[in-house]
Short mmCIF file of C-alpha atoms in Angstrom, two decimals:
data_model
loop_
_atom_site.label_atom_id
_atom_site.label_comp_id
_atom_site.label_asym_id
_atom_site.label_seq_id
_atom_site.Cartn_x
_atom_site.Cartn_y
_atom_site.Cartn_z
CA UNK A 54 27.03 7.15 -8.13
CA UNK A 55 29.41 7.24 -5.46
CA UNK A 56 28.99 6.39 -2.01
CA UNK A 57 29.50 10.02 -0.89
CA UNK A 58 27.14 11.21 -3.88
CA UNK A 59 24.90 8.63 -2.25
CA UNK A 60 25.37 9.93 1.14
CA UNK A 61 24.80 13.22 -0.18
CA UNK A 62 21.75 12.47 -1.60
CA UNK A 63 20.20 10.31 1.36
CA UNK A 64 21.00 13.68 3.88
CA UNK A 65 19.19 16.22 1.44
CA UNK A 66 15.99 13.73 1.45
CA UNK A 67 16.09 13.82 4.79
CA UNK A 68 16.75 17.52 5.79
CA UNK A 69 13.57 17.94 3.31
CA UNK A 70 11.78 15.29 5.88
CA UNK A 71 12.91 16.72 9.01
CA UNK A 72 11.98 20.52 7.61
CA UNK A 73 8.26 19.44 6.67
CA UNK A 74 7.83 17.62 10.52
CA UNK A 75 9.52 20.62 12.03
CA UNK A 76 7.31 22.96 10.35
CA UNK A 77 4.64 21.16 11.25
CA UNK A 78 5.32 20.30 14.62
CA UNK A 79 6.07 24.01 15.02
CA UNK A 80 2.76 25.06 13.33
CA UNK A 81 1.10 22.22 15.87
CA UNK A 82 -0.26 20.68 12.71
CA UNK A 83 -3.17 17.91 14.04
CA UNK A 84 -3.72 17.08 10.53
CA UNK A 85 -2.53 18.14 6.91
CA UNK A 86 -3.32 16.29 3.23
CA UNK A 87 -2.10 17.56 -0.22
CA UNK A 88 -2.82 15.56 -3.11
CA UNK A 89 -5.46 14.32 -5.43
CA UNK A 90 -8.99 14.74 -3.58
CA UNK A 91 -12.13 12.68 -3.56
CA UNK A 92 -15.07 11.65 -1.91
CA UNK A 93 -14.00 7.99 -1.02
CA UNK A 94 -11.19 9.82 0.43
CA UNK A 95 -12.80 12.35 2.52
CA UNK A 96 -15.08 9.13 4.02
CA UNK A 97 -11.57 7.52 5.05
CA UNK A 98 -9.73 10.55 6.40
CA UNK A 99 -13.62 11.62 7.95
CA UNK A 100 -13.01 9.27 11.24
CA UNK A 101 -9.43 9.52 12.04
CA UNK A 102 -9.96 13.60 11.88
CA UNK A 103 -13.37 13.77 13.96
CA UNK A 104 -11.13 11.07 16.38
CA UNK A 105 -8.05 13.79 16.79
CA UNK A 106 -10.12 16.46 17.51
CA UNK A 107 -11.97 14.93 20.52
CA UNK A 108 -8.55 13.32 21.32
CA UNK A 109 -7.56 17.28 22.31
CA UNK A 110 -10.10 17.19 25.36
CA UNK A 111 -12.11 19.89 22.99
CA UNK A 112 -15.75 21.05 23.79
CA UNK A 113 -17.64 19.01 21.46
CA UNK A 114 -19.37 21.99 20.12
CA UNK A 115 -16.14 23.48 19.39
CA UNK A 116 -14.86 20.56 17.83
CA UNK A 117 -18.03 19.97 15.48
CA UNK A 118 -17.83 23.63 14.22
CA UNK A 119 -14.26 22.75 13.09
CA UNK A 120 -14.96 19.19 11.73
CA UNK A 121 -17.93 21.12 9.75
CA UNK A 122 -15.25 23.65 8.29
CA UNK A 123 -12.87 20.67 7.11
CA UNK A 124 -15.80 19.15 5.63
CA UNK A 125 -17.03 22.03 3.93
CA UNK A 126 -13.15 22.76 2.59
CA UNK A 127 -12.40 19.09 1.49
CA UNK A 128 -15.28 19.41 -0.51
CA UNK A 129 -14.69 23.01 -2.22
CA UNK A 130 -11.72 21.63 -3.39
CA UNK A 131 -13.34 18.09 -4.87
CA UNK A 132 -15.92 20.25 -6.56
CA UNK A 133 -14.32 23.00 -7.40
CA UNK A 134 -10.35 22.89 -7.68
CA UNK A 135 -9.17 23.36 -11.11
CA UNK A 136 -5.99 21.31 -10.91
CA UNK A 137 -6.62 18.04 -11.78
CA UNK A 138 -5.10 15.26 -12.10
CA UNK A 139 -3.72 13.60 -15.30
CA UNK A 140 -4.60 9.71 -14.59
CA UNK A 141 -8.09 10.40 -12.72
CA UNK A 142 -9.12 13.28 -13.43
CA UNK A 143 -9.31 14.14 -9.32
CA UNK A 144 -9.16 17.42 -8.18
CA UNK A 145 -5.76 18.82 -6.30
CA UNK A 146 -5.39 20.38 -3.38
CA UNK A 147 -4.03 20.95 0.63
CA UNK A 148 -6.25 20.74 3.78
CA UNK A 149 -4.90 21.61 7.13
CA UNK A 150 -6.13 22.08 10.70
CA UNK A 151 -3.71 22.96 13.67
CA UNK A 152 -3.67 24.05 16.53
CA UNK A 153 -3.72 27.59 17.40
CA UNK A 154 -3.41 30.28 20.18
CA UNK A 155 -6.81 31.19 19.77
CA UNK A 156 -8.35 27.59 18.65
CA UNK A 157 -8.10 25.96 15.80
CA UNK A 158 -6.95 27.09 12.36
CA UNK A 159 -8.43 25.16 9.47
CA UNK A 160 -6.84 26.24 6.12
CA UNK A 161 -7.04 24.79 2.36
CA UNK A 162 -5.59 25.77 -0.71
CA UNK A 163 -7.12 24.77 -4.35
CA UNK A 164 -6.78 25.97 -7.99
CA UNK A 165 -9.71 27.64 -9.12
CA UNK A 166 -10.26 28.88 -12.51
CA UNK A 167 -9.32 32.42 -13.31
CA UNK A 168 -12.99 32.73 -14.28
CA UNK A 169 -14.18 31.53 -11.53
CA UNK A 170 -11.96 33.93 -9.04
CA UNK A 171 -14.14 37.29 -9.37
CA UNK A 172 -17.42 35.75 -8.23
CA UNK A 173 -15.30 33.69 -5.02
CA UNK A 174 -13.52 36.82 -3.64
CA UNK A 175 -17.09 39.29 -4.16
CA UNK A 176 -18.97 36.17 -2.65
CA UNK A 177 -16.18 36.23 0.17
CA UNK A 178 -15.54 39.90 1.14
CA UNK A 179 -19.76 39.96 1.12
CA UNK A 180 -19.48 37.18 4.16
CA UNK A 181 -16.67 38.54 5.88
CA UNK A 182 -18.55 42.11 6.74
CA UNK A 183 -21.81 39.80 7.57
CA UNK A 184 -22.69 39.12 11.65
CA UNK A 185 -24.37 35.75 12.77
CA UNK A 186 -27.56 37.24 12.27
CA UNK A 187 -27.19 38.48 8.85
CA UNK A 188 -25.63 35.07 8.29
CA UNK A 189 -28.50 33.34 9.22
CA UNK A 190 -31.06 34.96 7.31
CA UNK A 191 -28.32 34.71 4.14
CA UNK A 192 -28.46 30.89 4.65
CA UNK A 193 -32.44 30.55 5.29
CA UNK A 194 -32.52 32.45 1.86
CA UNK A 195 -30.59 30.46 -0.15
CA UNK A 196 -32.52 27.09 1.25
CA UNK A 197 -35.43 28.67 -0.16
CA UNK A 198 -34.19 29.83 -3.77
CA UNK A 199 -31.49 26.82 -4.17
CA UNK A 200 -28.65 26.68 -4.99
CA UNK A 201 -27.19 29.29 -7.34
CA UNK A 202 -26.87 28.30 -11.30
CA UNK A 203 -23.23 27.48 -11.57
CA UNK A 204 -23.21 25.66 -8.10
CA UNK A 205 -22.12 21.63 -7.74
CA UNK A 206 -23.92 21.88 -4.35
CA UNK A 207 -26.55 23.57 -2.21
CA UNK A 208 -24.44 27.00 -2.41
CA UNK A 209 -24.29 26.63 1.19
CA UNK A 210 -21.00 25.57 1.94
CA UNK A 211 -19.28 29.53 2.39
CA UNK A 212 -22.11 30.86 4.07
CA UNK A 213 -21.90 27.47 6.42
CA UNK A 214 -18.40 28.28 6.96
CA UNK A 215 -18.69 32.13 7.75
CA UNK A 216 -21.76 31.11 10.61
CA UNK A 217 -18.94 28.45 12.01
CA UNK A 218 -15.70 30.34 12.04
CA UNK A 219 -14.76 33.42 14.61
CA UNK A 220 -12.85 34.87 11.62
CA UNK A 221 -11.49 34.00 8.23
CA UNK A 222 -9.66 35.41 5.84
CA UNK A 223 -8.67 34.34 1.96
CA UNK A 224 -6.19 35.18 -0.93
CA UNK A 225 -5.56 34.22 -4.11
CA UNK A 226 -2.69 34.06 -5.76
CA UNK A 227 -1.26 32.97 -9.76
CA UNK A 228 -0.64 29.86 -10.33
CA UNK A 229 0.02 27.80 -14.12
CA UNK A 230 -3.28 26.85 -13.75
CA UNK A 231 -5.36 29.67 -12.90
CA UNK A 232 -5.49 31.31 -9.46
CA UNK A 233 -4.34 29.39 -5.72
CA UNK A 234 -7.13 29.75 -3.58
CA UNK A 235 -6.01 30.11 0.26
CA UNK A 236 -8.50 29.99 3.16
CA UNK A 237 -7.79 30.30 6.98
CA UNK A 238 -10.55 30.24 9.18
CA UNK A 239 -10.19 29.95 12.91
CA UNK A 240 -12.20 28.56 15.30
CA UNK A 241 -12.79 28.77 19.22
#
């Protein structure tokens, strides 16, 4: 390779660099992982997460509702995200929170089987027309029958989010290995 090949090469790496930090500078990104997820993971990123958030001089109930949310997503995708990887067999996927006008906006995106999309988005759209009340008598429900047959948790974790979140919304879209999963929920 040349050196102006080389030069060439070293400016489109970093234009690719600068465009991801100036997107997420721009986007007032506090935190943001993609890759291979897992629980000893999630325990390591945990601290440094719960630490940003009360770095930003937020009301500590504010802040816990959005730590919860993280939580809750990190986990969905551990669970439930259908990419995997080759080597480990961990599950894929994106977490985000930034900053927003509003609050905070906590998104995630995750493969999840094609399958598995139909019950997600009914189980969604039923939350999103629920109010805090409704919410809370879903949740005390489910504590009381368990956790639903094809669940890898309580079958808490959506309802958890909907009670914690002023608003979300969700879309799916294809992907090679089933359908992307993308959740926003804000929080103020």
């Amino acid at each position: 390779m040349n050196r102006d090949a080389e030069e060439a090469a070293v400016m489109s790496q970093d234009k690719d660099t600068v465009g991801l930090h100036t997107f997420m500078q721009n986007r007032k990104t506090l935190f943001c992982y993609s890759g291979p997820m897992t629980e000893d993971l999630l325990t390591t990123i945990a601290n440094p997460v719960r630490h940003q958030l009360s770095d930003k001089e937020t009301e500590e109930a504010v802040a816990n509702r959005v730590f919860g949310v993280f939580i809750e997503q990190a986990q969905n995708i551990i669970r439930y995200s259908h990419q995997k990887t080759k080597s480990t067999g961990d599950s894929v996927g994106t977490i985000a929170i930034s900053l927003d006008d509003a609050g905070f906006l906590i998104e995630a995106v995750n493969v999840v089987s094609e399958s598995k999309r139909d019950v997600l988005e009914a189980t969604l759209v039923d939350l999103s027309v629920k109010d805090q009340k409704e919410l809370r008598k879903l949740y005390r429900q489910r504590l009381k029958d368990g956790p639903p047959e094809d669940s890898a948790g309580a079958g808490l974790g959506f309802i958890e989010m909907a009670r914690r979140v002023k608003k979300f919304e969700f879309d799916f879209q294809a992907h090679e290995f089933g359908a992307l999963f993308v959740y926003r929920g804000w929080v103020n």
